[in-house]
Amino acid sequence: MENIDDFSPEKVSGPPAPPTPPPVKSMDLFMKRSNSFVSKATRDSWDRMFDEAHGADVLIHTDDDGLIYAHSNVIGMASDVIRGMMKQDKRKSHRKSISILGVPHDAVRVFIRFLYSSCYEKQDMEDFAMHLLVLSHVYVVPHLKRVCESEFENILLNKENVIDVFQLALLCDAPRLGLLCHRMILKNFEEVSTSEGWQAMKESHPRLQKELLRSVAYELNSLKQRNRKQKEIQTYTQLYEAMEAFVHICRDGCREIGPTKTETPHVSCGFQACNGLEQLLKHLAGCKLRSIPGGCSRCKRMWQLLELHSRICVDSEQCKVPLCSSLKERMKTQSRKDEKRWKLLVKNVLSTKRIGGSPFFLQAIDVTL
């Protein structure tokens, strides 16, 4: 036999190495119908060894009096549990005997084949994915368990089988798969709760059903809270933008209102709230219902916006917004309850964007918060 040292770079001289060949397409190396990480030639060799069972020394009993021949060295190396089962067979026979019961014969055959070549046919996985997940857990074949989890995650999990897969994931210590199932159950609860799997779980595992119902109720409540929080943030953001637009209109002028009116009133400025505020200010100036008991809802809204500005503004003497200083004086006569409510509103409005573009707000944040 030639020594590998004879082929070291120091001892071999000759023409430069040829360029690297182009990559070979996966369909040339791997079976199209099979899923495997080994070459087709290697896969065929291991599959032939399993199919022909030449020299097989293990007899596997399955349901319905099925028999599968295997090689102890191969399946023992792939699964420590199976190796231990073979050691427990004390019979003096040229073939050891073990039993794998509780799953279909064909599922056991797919499982044993996987122990040989780490291969499986797509149709076999679709037919026996749940059984293979159980077998991979019981006989401690981590690679097969990962394959089953991946197949469920990417292809096989649906609203009809999600309850069954969820229960198997809990029994087979597959937390990621269990989490994916739980998310699908929460997302599609109305459809899942009418499936056969749900009805079967209701009868066989009522405690698990109650836990799922509790988690669904918790998720719905959390969703309502998130939606309410988002609406609050949206409202506070709109109020904040209205306060900035107030200062902009009264100090700089915008379109038809303010100290400096633009020559093109139809052109919008950078403040989205300007248009609505201009309409409210015009309405307030000419409304005849504001002095009547019960008043005008639009005028009340405008007064509230003016008061909110006065509570945010830190320099009422120089402020151009109407009634800013008068409303600030009025604060002193309000009840403690109203004062507390207004302070909370100011805090929430200012904390929405933290720092505003208007100089009237820069100091108000530190003072109020």
Tab-separated table of C-alpha atoms in Angstrom:
chain	number	residue	atom	x	y	z
A	1	MET	CA	0.000	0.000	0.000
A	2	GLU	CA	1.310	3.431	-0.898
A	3	ASN	CA	2.216	5.764	1.934
A	4	ILE	CA	0.069	8.846	2.118
A	5	ASP	CA	3.216	10.889	2.872
A	6	ASP	CA	4.385	10.209	-0.693
A	7	PHE	CA	1.613	12.485	-1.918
A	8	SER	CA	2.495	15.504	0.250
A	9	PRO	CA	3.068	18.822	-1.542
A	10	GLU	CA	6.780	18.714	-0.750
A	11	LYS	CA	7.277	15.403	-2.602
A	12	VAL	CA	4.917	15.817	-5.545
A	13	SER	CA	5.787	18.074	-8.447
A	14	GLY	CA	3.922	18.521	-11.691
A	15	PRO	CA	1.566	20.790	-13.567
A	16	PRO	CA	-0.744	23.107	-11.639
A	17	ALA	CA	-4.018	21.703	-10.408
A	18	PRO	CA	-6.945	21.917	-12.839
A	19	PRO	CA	-9.726	24.410	-12.126
A	20	THR	CA	-12.428	23.429	-9.687
A	21	PRO	CA	-15.222	21.592	-11.520
A	22	PRO	CA	-18.657	23.215	-11.545
A	23	PRO	CA	-20.959	22.175	-8.713
A	24	VAL	CA	-23.040	19.097	-9.401
A	25	LYS	CA	-26.792	19.566	-9.189
A	26	SER	CA	-28.409	17.978	-6.193
A	27	MET	CA	-30.627	15.791	-8.399
A	28	ASP	CA	-27.472	14.072	-9.702
A	29	LEU	CA	-26.352	13.053	-6.228
A	30	PHE	CA	-29.598	12.585	-4.349
A	31	MET	CA	-32.815	10.741	-5.051
A	32	LYS	CA	-35.600	13.046	-6.178
A	33	ARG	CA	-38.280	11.211	-4.237
A	34	SER	CA	-36.193	10.640	-1.137
A	35	ASN	CA	-34.907	13.079	1.450
A	36	SER	CA	-31.362	12.297	2.467
A	37	PHE	CA	-28.001	13.881	3.239
A	38	VAL	CA	-25.959	11.031	1.725
A	39	SER	CA	-25.149	10.293	-1.909
A	40	LYS	CA	-27.436	8.121	-3.997
A	41	ALA	CA	-24.832	5.360	-4.252
A	42	THR	CA	-24.411	5.175	-0.491
A	43	ARG	CA	-28.143	5.295	0.042
A	44	ASP	CA	-28.691	2.488	-2.442
A	45	SER	CA	-26.081	0.338	-0.722
A	46	TRP	CA	-27.685	0.720	2.705
A	47	ASP	CA	-31.194	0.260	1.321
A	48	ARG	CA	-30.121	-2.893	-0.547
A	49	MET	CA	-28.625	-4.257	2.625
A	50	PHE	CA	-31.929	-3.651	4.427
A	51	ASP	CA	-34.184	-4.914	1.616
A	52	GLU	CA	-32.203	-8.082	0.848
A	53	ALA	CA	-31.590	-8.791	4.552
A	54	HIS	CA	-28.494	-10.816	3.643
A	55	GLY	CA	-26.846	-11.930	6.880
A	56	ALA	CA	-29.636	-10.424	9.011
A	57	ASP	CA	-29.434	-11.605	12.605
A	58	VAL	CA	-32.417	-9.804	14.177
A	59	LEU	CA	-36.094	-10.626	13.778
A	60	ILE	CA	-38.452	-7.723	14.545
A	61	HIS	CA	-42.057	-8.607	15.355
A	62	THR	CA	-44.721	-6.025	14.536
A	63	ASP	CA	-48.485	-5.791	14.759
A	64	ASP	CA	-50.613	-8.197	12.681
A	65	ASP	CA	-47.875	-10.873	12.935
A	66	GLY	CA	-45.547	-8.848	10.736
A	67	LEU	CA	-41.836	-9.660	10.537
A	68	ILE	CA	-38.888	-7.451	9.610
A	69	TYR	CA	-35.315	-8.725	9.250
A	70	ALA	CA	-32.465	-6.472	10.308
A	71	HIS	CA	-28.796	-6.424	11.260
A	72	SER	CA	-28.009	-6.047	14.944
A	73	ASN	CA	-24.834	-4.026	14.382
A	74	VAL	CA	-26.653	-1.438	12.288
A	75	ILE	CA	-29.800	-0.888	14.348
A	76	GLY	CA	-27.886	-1.266	17.628
A	77	MET	CA	-25.509	1.532	16.639
A	78	ALA	CA	-28.423	3.747	15.610
A	79	SER	CA	-30.446	3.235	18.810
A	80	ASP	CA	-29.117	2.443	22.276
A	81	VAL	CA	-32.626	1.397	23.313
A	82	ILE	CA	-32.820	-1.266	20.606
A	83	ARG	CA	-29.332	-2.432	21.534
A	84	GLY	CA	-30.486	-2.893	25.111
A	85	MET	CA	-33.569	-4.825	23.925
A	86	MET	CA	-31.377	-7.182	21.919
A	87	LYS	CA	-29.129	-7.789	24.923
A	88	GLN	CA	-32.152	-8.844	26.957
A	89	ASP	CA	-32.893	-11.665	24.503
A	90	LYS	CA	-31.120	-14.556	26.247
A	91	ARG	CA	-32.191	-17.260	23.809
A	92	LYS	CA	-29.348	-19.193	22.221
A	93	SER	CA	-30.341	-18.663	18.641
A	94	HIS	CA	-28.525	-17.412	15.585
A	95	ARG	CA	-31.165	-14.672	15.376
A	96	LYS	CA	-32.195	-12.317	18.139
A	97	SER	CA	-35.843	-11.338	18.443
A	98	ILE	CA	-37.418	-8.058	19.521
A	99	SER	CA	-40.928	-6.606	19.244
A	100	ILE	CA	-42.020	-3.140	18.146
A	101	LEU	CA	-45.771	-3.017	18.672
A	102	GLY	CA	-48.486	-0.388	18.812
A	103	VAL	CA	-47.812	1.168	15.395
A	104	PRO	CA	-48.522	-0.123	11.856
A	105	HIS	CA	-46.123	-2.634	10.350
A	106	ASP	CA	-45.277	-0.295	7.463
A	107	ALA	CA	-44.417	2.496	9.909
A	108	VAL	CA	-41.941	0.185	11.677
A	109	ARG	CA	-40.426	-0.712	8.318
A	110	VAL	CA	-39.946	2.963	7.439
A	111	PHE	CA	-38.416	3.497	10.885
A	112	ILE	CA	-35.915	0.618	10.532
A	113	ARG	CA	-35.009	1.742	7.031
A	114	PHE	CA	-34.221	5.198	8.422
A	115	LEU	CA	-31.848	3.579	10.942
A	116	TYR	CA	-29.908	2.155	8.005
A	117	SER	CA	-29.681	5.056	5.566
A	118	SER	CA	-31.311	8.097	7.210
A	119	CYS	CA	-33.646	8.127	4.194
A	120	TYR	CA	-37.386	8.189	3.780
A	121	GLU	CA	-39.860	8.513	0.979
A	122	LYS	CA	-42.030	11.609	0.936
A	123	GLN	CA	-45.234	9.579	0.856
A	124	ASP	CA	-44.081	7.449	3.790
A	125	MET	CA	-43.495	10.568	5.871
A	126	GLU	CA	-46.942	11.899	4.993
A	127	ASP	CA	-48.537	8.582	5.970
A	128	PHE	CA	-46.599	7.803	9.151
A	129	ALA	CA	-45.197	11.104	10.474
A	130	MET	CA	-46.970	10.790	13.835
A	131	HIS	CA	-45.905	7.164	14.262
A	132	LEU	CA	-42.319	8.023	13.342
A	133	LEU	CA	-42.298	10.854	15.871
A	134	VAL	CA	-43.371	8.422	18.582
A	135	LEU	CA	-40.819	5.794	17.497
A	136	SER	CA	-38.011	8.357	17.372
A	137	HIS	CA	-38.825	9.369	20.941
A	138	VAL	CA	-39.307	5.890	22.375
A	139	TYR	CA	-36.155	4.466	20.772
A	140	VAL	CA	-34.123	7.692	21.154
A	141	VAL	CA	-33.288	8.567	17.558
A	142	PRO	CA	-32.780	12.363	17.770
A	143	HIS	CA	-32.087	12.835	14.070
A	144	LEU	CA	-35.400	11.271	13.078
A	145	LYS	CA	-37.230	13.357	15.672
A	146	ARG	CA	-35.759	16.546	14.188
A	147	VAL	CA	-36.807	15.404	10.714
A	148	CYS	CA	-40.377	14.745	11.885
A	149	GLU	CA	-40.573	18.114	13.644
A	150	SER	CA	-39.311	19.851	10.502
A	151	GLU	CA	-41.842	18.056	8.291
A	152	PHE	CA	-44.708	19.053	10.568
A	153	GLU	CA	-43.490	22.629	10.817
A	154	ASN	CA	-43.050	23.130	7.076
A	155	ILE	CA	-45.650	20.883	5.444
A	156	LEU	CA	-47.761	18.471	7.448
A	157	LEU	CA	-49.239	20.504	10.305
A	158	ASN	CA	-52.824	21.635	9.648
A	159	LYS	CA	-56.025	22.513	11.477
A	160	GLU	CA	-57.308	18.931	11.357
A	161	ASN	CA	-54.304	17.223	12.962
A	162	VAL	CA	-52.941	20.041	15.130
A	163	ILE	CA	-54.612	18.724	18.309
A	164	ASP	CA	-53.208	15.224	17.823
A	165	VAL	CA	-49.754	16.568	17.001
A	166	PHE	CA	-49.906	18.900	20.004
A	167	GLN	CA	-50.580	16.005	22.360
A	168	LEU	CA	-47.779	13.950	20.789
A	169	ALA	CA	-45.393	16.884	21.094
A	170	LEU	CA	-46.112	17.048	24.828
A	171	LEU	CA	-45.647	13.283	25.240
A	172	CYS	CA	-42.541	13.108	23.044
A	173	ASP	CA	-40.687	16.062	24.578
A	174	ALA	CA	-40.790	18.200	21.415
A	175	PRO	CA	-41.183	21.734	22.867
A	176	ARG	CA	-40.712	23.646	19.615
A	177	LEU	CA	-43.336	21.561	17.835
A	178	GLY	CA	-45.651	21.961	20.821
A	179	LEU	CA	-45.233	25.741	20.681
A	180	LEU	CA	-46.021	25.824	16.970
A	181	CYS	CA	-49.131	23.721	17.546
A	182	HIS	CA	-50.225	25.945	20.414
A	183	ARG	CA	-49.890	29.050	18.252
A	184	MET	CA	-51.923	27.457	15.475
A	185	ILE	CA	-54.629	26.442	17.971
A	186	LEU	CA	-54.877	29.991	19.323
A	187	LYS	CA	-54.912	31.521	15.853
A	188	ASN	CA	-57.571	29.159	14.469
A	189	PHE	CA	-59.451	28.227	17.616
A	190	GLU	CA	-62.961	28.393	16.147
A	191	GLU	CA	-62.110	25.856	13.431
A	192	VAL	CA	-59.854	23.692	15.593
A	193	SER	CA	-62.474	23.409	18.354
A	194	THR	CA	-64.854	21.690	15.921
A	195	SER	CA	-62.326	19.097	14.716
A	196	GLU	CA	-62.442	15.399	15.583
A	197	GLY	CA	-59.138	15.725	17.412
A	198	TRP	CA	-60.611	18.323	19.769
A	199	GLN	CA	-63.604	16.121	20.562
A	200	ALA	CA	-61.346	13.132	21.206
A	201	MET	CA	-59.090	15.199	23.484
A	202	LYS	CA	-62.167	16.473	25.335
A	203	GLU	CA	-63.051	12.886	26.249
A	204	SER	CA	-59.580	11.445	26.851
A	205	HIS	CA	-57.708	14.453	28.287
A	206	PRO	CA	-60.242	16.905	29.778
A	207	ARG	CA	-57.556	18.636	31.864
A	208	LEU	CA	-55.532	19.434	28.771
A	209	GLN	CA	-58.655	20.817	27.111
A	210	LYS	CA	-59.274	23.079	30.103
A	211	GLU	CA	-55.680	24.314	29.963
A	212	LEU	CA	-56.075	25.146	26.280
A	213	LEU	CA	-59.335	26.973	26.921
A	214	ARG	CA	-57.625	28.947	29.672
A	215	SER	CA	-54.737	29.861	27.377
A	216	VAL	CA	-57.174	30.905	24.637
A	217	ALA	CA	-59.011	33.169	27.083
A	218	TYR	CA	-55.691	34.641	28.239
A	219	GLU	CA	-54.591	35.263	24.639
A	220	LEU	CA	-57.883	36.966	23.769
A	221	ASN	CA	-57.607	39.179	26.832
A	222	SER	CA	-53.999	40.045	25.960
A	223	LEU	CA	-55.052	40.875	22.408
A	224	LYS	CA	-57.780	43.208	23.688
A	225	GLN	CA	-55.279	44.928	25.979
A	226	ARG	CA	-52.791	45.366	23.127
A	227	ASN	CA	-55.478	46.801	20.872
A	228	ARG	CA	-56.625	49.159	23.610
A	229	LYS	CA	-53.048	50.236	24.245
A	230	GLN	CA	-52.472	50.885	20.550
A	231	LYS	CA	-55.636	52.988	20.352
A	232	GLU	CA	-54.526	54.981	23.395
A	233	ILE	CA	-51.108	55.615	21.864
A	234	GLN	CA	-52.773	56.673	18.626
A	235	THR	CA	-55.028	59.106	20.496
A	236	TYR	CA	-52.146	60.592	22.500
A	237	THR	CA	-50.087	60.910	19.326
A	238	GLN	CA	-52.905	62.817	17.621
A	239	LEU	CA	-53.228	65.131	20.627
A	240	TYR	CA	-49.503	65.747	20.622
A	241	GLU	CA	-49.551	66.616	16.924
A	242	ALA	CA	-52.525	68.914	17.560
A	243	MET	CA	-50.535	70.766	20.236
A	244	GLU	CA	-47.648	71.281	17.830
A	245	ALA	CA	-50.020	72.444	15.116
A	246	PHE	CA	-51.616	74.911	17.580
A	247	VAL	CA	-48.296	76.632	18.163
A	248	HIS	CA	-47.504	76.564	14.458
A	249	ILE	CA	-50.823	78.195	13.467
A	250	CYS	CA	-50.839	80.882	16.160
A	251	ARG	CA	-47.147	81.753	16.051
A	252	ASP	CA	-46.219	81.319	12.390
A	253	GLY	CA	-49.570	81.332	10.614
A	254	CYS	CA	-50.863	78.716	8.236
A	255	ARG	CA	-53.026	79.190	5.160
A	256	GLU	CA	-56.082	81.218	6.260
A	257	ILE	CA	-55.428	81.618	10.010
A	258	GLY	CA	-52.605	83.163	11.962
A	259	PRO	CA	-50.392	86.244	11.879
A	260	THR	CA	-49.059	85.397	8.403
A	261	LYS	CA	-51.482	83.903	5.909
A	262	THR	CA	-50.076	82.030	2.955
A	263	GLU	CA	-50.768	83.144	-0.583
A	264	THR	CA	-51.790	79.591	-1.556
A	265	PRO	CA	-54.224	78.438	1.131
A	266	HIS	CA	-54.906	75.148	-0.630
A	267	VAL	CA	-51.292	74.017	-0.137
A	268	SER	CA	-50.923	71.860	2.965
A	269	CYS	CA	-48.124	72.423	5.453
A	270	GLY	CA	-46.063	69.838	7.313
A	271	PHE	CA	-48.527	69.531	10.202
A	272	GLN	CA	-51.285	67.038	9.476
A	273	ALA	CA	-53.514	68.411	12.242
A	274	CYS	CA	-53.567	71.938	10.825
A	275	ASN	CA	-56.576	71.510	8.588
A	276	GLY	CA	-58.787	70.109	11.355
A	277	LEU	CA	-57.669	72.753	13.865
A	278	GLU	CA	-58.315	75.569	11.425
A	279	GLN	CA	-61.854	74.320	10.932
A	280	LEU	CA	-62.387	74.113	14.716
A	281	LEU	CA	-60.998	77.623	15.267
A	282	LYS	CA	-63.246	79.067	12.565
A	283	HIS	CA	-66.225	77.262	14.053
A	284	LEU	CA	-65.416	78.496	17.569
A	285	ALA	CA	-65.210	82.105	16.385
A	286	GLY	CA	-68.636	82.054	14.779
A	287	CYS	CA	-70.588	79.433	16.750
A	288	LYS	CA	-73.859	80.725	18.293
A	289	LEU	CA	-74.484	77.627	20.432
A	290	ARG	CA	-71.449	77.839	22.681
A	291	SER	CA	-73.230	80.109	25.183
A	292	ILE	CA	-76.369	77.935	25.341
A	293	PRO	CA	-76.609	75.344	28.191
A	294	GLY	CA	-75.408	72.024	26.855
A	295	GLY	CA	-73.342	73.923	24.341
A	296	CYS	CA	-71.773	72.703	21.131
A	297	SER	CA	-69.739	69.479	21.074
A	298	ARG	CA	-67.236	70.919	18.602
A	299	CYS	CA	-66.713	73.983	20.785
A	300	LYS	CA	-66.241	71.804	23.872
A	301	ARG	CA	-63.592	69.838	22.013
A	302	MET	CA	-61.830	73.067	21.090
A	303	TRP	CA	-61.886	74.319	24.690
A	304	GLN	CA	-60.388	71.028	25.853
A	305	LEU	CA	-57.584	71.315	23.301
A	306	LEU	CA	-56.893	74.883	24.402
A	307	GLU	CA	-56.738	73.827	28.038
A	308	LEU	CA	-54.429	70.930	27.213
A	309	HIS	CA	-52.096	73.341	25.449
A	310	SER	CA	-52.106	75.719	28.416
A	311	ARG	CA	-51.040	72.869	30.704
A	312	ILE	CA	-48.180	71.931	28.392
A	313	CYS	CA	-47.010	75.454	27.589
A	314	VAL	CA	-44.287	76.763	29.934
A	315	ASP	CA	-44.220	80.396	28.778
A	316	SER	CA	-47.789	81.692	28.669
A	317	GLU	CA	-46.706	85.346	28.571
A	318	GLN	CA	-45.006	84.933	25.200
A	319	CYS	CA	-47.365	82.247	23.882
A	320	LYS	CA	-49.427	83.242	20.857
A	321	VAL	CA	-52.143	80.624	21.402
A	322	PRO	CA	-55.417	82.304	22.456
A	323	LEU	CA	-56.411	82.200	26.161
A	324	CYS	CA	-53.251	80.330	27.154
A	325	SER	CA	-52.485	82.500	30.209
A	326	SER	CA	-56.182	82.765	31.215
A	327	LEU	CA	-56.635	79.005	31.196
A	328	LYS	CA	-53.430	78.547	33.163
A	329	GLU	CA	-54.841	80.814	35.883
A	330	ARG	CA	-58.055	78.826	35.844
A	331	MET	CA	-56.129	75.669	36.791
A	332	LYS	CA	-55.693	77.005	40.313
A	333	THR	CA	-59.434	76.832	40.958
A	334	GLN	CA	-60.008	73.305	39.683
A	335	SER	CA	-60.730	70.376	41.971
A	336	ARG	CA	-58.019	67.960	42.976
A	337	LYS	CA	-59.722	65.178	41.003
A	338	ASP	CA	-59.766	67.202	37.787
A	339	GLU	CA	-56.202	68.305	38.352
A	340	LYS	CA	-55.036	64.719	38.754
A	341	ARG	CA	-56.873	63.668	35.587
A	342	TRP	CA	-55.338	66.476	33.554
A	343	LYS	CA	-51.828	65.745	34.832
A	344	LEU	CA	-52.160	62.104	33.769
A	345	LEU	CA	-53.334	63.180	30.310
A	346	VAL	CA	-50.423	65.616	29.930
A	347	LYS	CA	-47.964	62.932	31.005
A	348	ASN	CA	-49.317	60.430	28.483
A	349	VAL	CA	-49.369	62.956	25.651
A	350	LEU	CA	-45.807	64.106	26.263
A	351	SER	CA	-44.457	60.588	26.750
A	352	THR	CA	-45.865	59.508	23.373
A	353	LYS	CA	-43.041	61.157	21.436
A	354	ARG	CA	-40.827	62.230	24.331
A	355	ILE	CA	-39.451	65.359	22.655
A	356	GLY	CA	-41.533	67.593	20.421
A	357	GLY	CA	-40.517	69.976	17.692
A	358	SER	CA	-42.004	73.026	19.383
A	359	PRO	CA	-39.864	75.031	21.850
A	360	PHE	CA	-42.924	75.459	24.101
A	361	PHE	CA	-42.773	71.738	24.952
A	362	LEU	CA	-39.083	71.266	25.691
A	363	GLN	CA	-39.238	72.420	29.305
A	364	ALA	CA	-42.774	71.146	29.889
A	365	ILE	CA	-41.620	67.556	29.727
A	366	ASP	CA	-39.231	67.917	32.662
A	367	VAL	CA	-41.632	70.053	34.672
A	368	THR	CA	-44.671	67.821	34.240
A	369	LEU	CA	-43.014	64.409	34.406
